XYZ file of C-alpha atoms in Angstrom:
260
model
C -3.349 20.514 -14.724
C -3.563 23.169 -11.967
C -0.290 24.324 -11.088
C 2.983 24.983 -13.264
C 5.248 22.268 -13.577
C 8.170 22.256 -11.367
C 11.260 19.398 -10.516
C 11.555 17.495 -7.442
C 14.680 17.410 -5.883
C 16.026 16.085 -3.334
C 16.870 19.678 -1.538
C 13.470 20.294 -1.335
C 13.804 23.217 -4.094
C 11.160 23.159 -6.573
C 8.619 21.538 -4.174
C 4.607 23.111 -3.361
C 4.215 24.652 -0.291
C 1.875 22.481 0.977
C 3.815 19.279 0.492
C 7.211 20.733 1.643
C 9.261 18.724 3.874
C 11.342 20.831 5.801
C 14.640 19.952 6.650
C 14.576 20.731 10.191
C 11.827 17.627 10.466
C 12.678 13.906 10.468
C 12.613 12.312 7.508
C 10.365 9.233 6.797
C 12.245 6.746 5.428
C 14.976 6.838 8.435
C 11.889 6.747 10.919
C 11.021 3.605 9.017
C 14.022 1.772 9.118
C 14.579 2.645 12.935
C 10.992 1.160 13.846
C 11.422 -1.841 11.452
C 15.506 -2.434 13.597
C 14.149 -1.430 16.786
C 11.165 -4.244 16.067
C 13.938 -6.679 15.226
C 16.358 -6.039 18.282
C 13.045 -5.981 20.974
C 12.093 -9.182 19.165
C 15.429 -10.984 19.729
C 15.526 -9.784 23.489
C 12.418 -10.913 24.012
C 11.495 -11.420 28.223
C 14.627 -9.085 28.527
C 12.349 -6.027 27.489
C 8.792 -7.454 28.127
C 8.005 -4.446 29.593
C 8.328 -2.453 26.724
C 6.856 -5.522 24.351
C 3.805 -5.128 27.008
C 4.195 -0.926 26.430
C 3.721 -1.015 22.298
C 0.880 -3.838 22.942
C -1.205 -1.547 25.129
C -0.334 1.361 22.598
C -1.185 -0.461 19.355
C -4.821 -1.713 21.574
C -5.412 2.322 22.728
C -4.727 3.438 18.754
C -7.026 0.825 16.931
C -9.579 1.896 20.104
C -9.468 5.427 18.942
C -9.514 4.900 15.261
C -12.734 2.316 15.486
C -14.305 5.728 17.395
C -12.922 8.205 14.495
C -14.328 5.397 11.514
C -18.131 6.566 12.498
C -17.524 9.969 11.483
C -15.041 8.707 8.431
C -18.012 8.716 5.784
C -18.727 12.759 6.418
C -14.741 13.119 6.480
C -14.401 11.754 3.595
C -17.104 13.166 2.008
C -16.020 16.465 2.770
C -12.263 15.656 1.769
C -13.717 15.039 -1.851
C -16.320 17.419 -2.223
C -13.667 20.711 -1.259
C -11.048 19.146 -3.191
C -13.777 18.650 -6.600
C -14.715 22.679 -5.891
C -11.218 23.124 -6.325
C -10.911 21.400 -9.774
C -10.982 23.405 -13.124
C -11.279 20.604 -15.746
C -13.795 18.419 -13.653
C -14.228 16.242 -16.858
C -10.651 16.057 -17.403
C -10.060 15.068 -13.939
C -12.538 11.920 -13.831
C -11.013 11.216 -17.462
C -7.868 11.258 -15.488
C -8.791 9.128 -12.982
C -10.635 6.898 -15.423
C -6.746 5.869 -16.774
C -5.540 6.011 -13.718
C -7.627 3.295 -12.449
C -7.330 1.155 -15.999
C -3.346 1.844 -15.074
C -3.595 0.008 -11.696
C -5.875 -2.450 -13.027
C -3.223 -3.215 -16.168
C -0.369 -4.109 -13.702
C -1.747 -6.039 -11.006
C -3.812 -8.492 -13.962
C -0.065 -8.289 -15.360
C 1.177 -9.321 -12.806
C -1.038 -12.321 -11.581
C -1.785 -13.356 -15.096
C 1.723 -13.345 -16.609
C 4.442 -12.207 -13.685
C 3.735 -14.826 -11.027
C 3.063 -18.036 -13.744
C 5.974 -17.202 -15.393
C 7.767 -17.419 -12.197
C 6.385 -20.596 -10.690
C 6.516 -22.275 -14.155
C 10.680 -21.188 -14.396
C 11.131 -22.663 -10.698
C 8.806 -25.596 -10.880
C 8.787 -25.929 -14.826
C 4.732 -27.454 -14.174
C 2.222 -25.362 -15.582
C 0.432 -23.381 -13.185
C -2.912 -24.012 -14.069
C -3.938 -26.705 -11.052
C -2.927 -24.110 -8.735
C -4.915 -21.240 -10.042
C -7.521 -24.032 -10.052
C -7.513 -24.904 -6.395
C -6.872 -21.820 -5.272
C -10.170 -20.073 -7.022
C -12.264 -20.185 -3.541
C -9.117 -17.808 -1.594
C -9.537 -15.724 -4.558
C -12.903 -15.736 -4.248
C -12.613 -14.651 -0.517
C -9.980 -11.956 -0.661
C -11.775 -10.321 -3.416
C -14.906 -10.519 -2.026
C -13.662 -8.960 1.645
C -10.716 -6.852 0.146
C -8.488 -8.663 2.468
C -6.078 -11.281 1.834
C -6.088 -12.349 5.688
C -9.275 -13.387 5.376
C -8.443 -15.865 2.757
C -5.611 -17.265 4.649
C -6.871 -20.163 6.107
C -8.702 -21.011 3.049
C -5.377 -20.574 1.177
C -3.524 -23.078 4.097
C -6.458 -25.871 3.595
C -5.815 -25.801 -0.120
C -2.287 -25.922 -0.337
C -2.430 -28.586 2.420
C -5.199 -30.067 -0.358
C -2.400 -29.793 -2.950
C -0.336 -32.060 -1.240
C 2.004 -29.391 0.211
C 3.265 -30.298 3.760
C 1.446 -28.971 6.675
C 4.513 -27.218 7.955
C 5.040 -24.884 5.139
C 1.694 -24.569 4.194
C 0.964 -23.104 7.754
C 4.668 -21.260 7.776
C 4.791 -19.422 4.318
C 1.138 -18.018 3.545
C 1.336 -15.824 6.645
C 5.102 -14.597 5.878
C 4.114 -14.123 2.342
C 0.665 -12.373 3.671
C 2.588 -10.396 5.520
C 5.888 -9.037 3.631
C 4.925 -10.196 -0.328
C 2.602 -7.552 -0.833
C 3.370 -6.891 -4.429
C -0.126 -5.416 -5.421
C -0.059 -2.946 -2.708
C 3.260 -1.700 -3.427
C 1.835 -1.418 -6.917
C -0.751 0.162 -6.464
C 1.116 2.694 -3.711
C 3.436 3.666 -5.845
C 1.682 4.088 -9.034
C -0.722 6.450 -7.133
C 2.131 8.739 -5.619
C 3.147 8.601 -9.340
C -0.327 9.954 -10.101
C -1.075 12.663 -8.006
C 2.492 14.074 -9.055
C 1.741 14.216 -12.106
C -1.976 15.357 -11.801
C 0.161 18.305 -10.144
C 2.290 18.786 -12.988
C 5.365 18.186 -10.840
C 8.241 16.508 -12.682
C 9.743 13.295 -10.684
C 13.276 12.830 -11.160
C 14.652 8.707 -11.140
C 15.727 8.911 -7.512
C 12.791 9.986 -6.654
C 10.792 7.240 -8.773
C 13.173 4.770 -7.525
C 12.732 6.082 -3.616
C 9.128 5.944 -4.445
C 9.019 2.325 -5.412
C 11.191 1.257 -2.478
C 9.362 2.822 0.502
C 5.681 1.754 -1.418
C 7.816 -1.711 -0.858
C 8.682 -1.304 2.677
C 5.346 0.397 3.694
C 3.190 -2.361 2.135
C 4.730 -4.970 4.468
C 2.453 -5.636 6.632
C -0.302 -4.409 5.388
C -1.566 -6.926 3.465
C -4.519 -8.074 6.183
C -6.077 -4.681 6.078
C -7.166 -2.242 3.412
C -4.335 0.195 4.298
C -3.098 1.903 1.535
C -4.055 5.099 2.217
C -2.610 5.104 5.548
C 0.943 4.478 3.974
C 0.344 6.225 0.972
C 0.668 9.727 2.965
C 4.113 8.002 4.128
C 5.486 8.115 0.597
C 4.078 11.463 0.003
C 5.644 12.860 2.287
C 9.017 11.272 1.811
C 9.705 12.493 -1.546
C 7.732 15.898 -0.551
C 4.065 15.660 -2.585
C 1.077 17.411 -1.625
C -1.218 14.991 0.408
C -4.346 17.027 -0.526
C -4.968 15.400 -3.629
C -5.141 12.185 -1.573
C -8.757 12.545 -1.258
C -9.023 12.116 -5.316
C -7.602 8.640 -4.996
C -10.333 7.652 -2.226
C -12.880 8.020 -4.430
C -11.676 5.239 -6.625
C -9.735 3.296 -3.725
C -12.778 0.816 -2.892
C -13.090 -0.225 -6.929
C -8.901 -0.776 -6.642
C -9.001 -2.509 -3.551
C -12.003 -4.326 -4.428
């Protein structure tokens, strides 16, 4: 739309300037896997290492300090971040028409995939029809989509399976795992957004870079799940397979309707 199209490759020939990951700096996805072993190993040494358990715990409570400071000024940030980036588009029609099927896009899969996906599976494990469930489980689907958080529908979601007659012990043991890890709409919507803004760009994605797209919009959802935080990964995957991140502020403009 604004730039000739070019090939991504995994050299980083072929790439925009201003999304160009240079060899000399770390790559992502290795800086993901070390954090998500290094997690693992500290985990399994437990009082061995408390002092560095005690470390990342004072970190994490420093960062999340800082950032509730830097959300006060995030509506003029952000505001800014779309109004220089709209200056900057040619087609301004074309671009909201763009956006328009980008959103109907995101809004395709994930009804796909709760409305035919998931039944399918539960009815080829279970072979019931899942129906009741859907049923009993209206009010957490009331509460995530009201709060755009599926943490805050967790306890909701562990009184009705309990409700359901599931035992207490997996009813309180698998809603937070799959909270935590089975964030399949995230990773959706993640990936079909990098997807977007490459081709918005006119830049040509080869497989391995669709399929190393998909997998780290996998890996950076985990966890994620409790708090609207798919921008924050999003420039993760951007940078991985070597995207511009400036576009990024296109996508926030439609995030809340997505996430919502």
């Amino acid at each position: 739309m604004r730039r000739p199209g070019r090939v991504v490759g995994w050299g980083g020939g072929g790439l925009p300037d201003e999304g160009r990951v240079h060899e000399t700096q770390l790559r992502l996805p290795g800086v993901l896997v070390f954090c998500v072993f290094f997690g693992l190993v500290t985990s399994k040494l437990g009082d061995k290492v408390r002092i560095v358990i005690d470390f990342f715990i004072a970190l994490d409570m420093i960062i999340m300090g800082w950032i509730h400071v830097l959300m006060w000024f995030a509506p003029v940030g952000i505001l800014s971040l779309i109004s220089g980036n709209l200056l900057d588009v040619e087609d301004l029609a074309g671009t909201f028409q763009t956006l328009a099927l980008y959103v109907f896009t995101i809004l395709l899969g994930l009804f796909t995939h709760i409305l035919i996906t998931t039944p399918s599976l539960f009815f080829l494990f279970t072979r019931k029809s899942p129906l009741p469930v859907y049923k009993t489980m209206l009010q957490p689907f009331a509460i995530a989509f009201g709060t755009a958080s599926s943490g805050a529908a967790l306890p909701t979601s562990i009184s009705c399976l309990e409700e359901m007659g599931v035992d207490s012990r997996i009813a309180n043991f698998v809603p937070p795992l799959g909270n935590t890890i089975n964030v399949d709409g995230n990773a959706l919507y993640e990936a079909a957004a990098v997807i977007f803004i490459a081709q918005l760009n006119n830049i040509q994605l080869s497989f391995a870079n669709v399929i190393t797209i998909s997998i780290t919009a996998t890996l950076a959802s985990m966890g994620s799940g409790s708090v609207p935080a798919g921008l924050v990964t999003m420039v993760l995957i951007l940078n991985t397979v070597g995207l511009p991140i400036k576009d990024l502020s296109l996508i926030v403009t439609v995030d809340w309707l997505i996430y919502t």
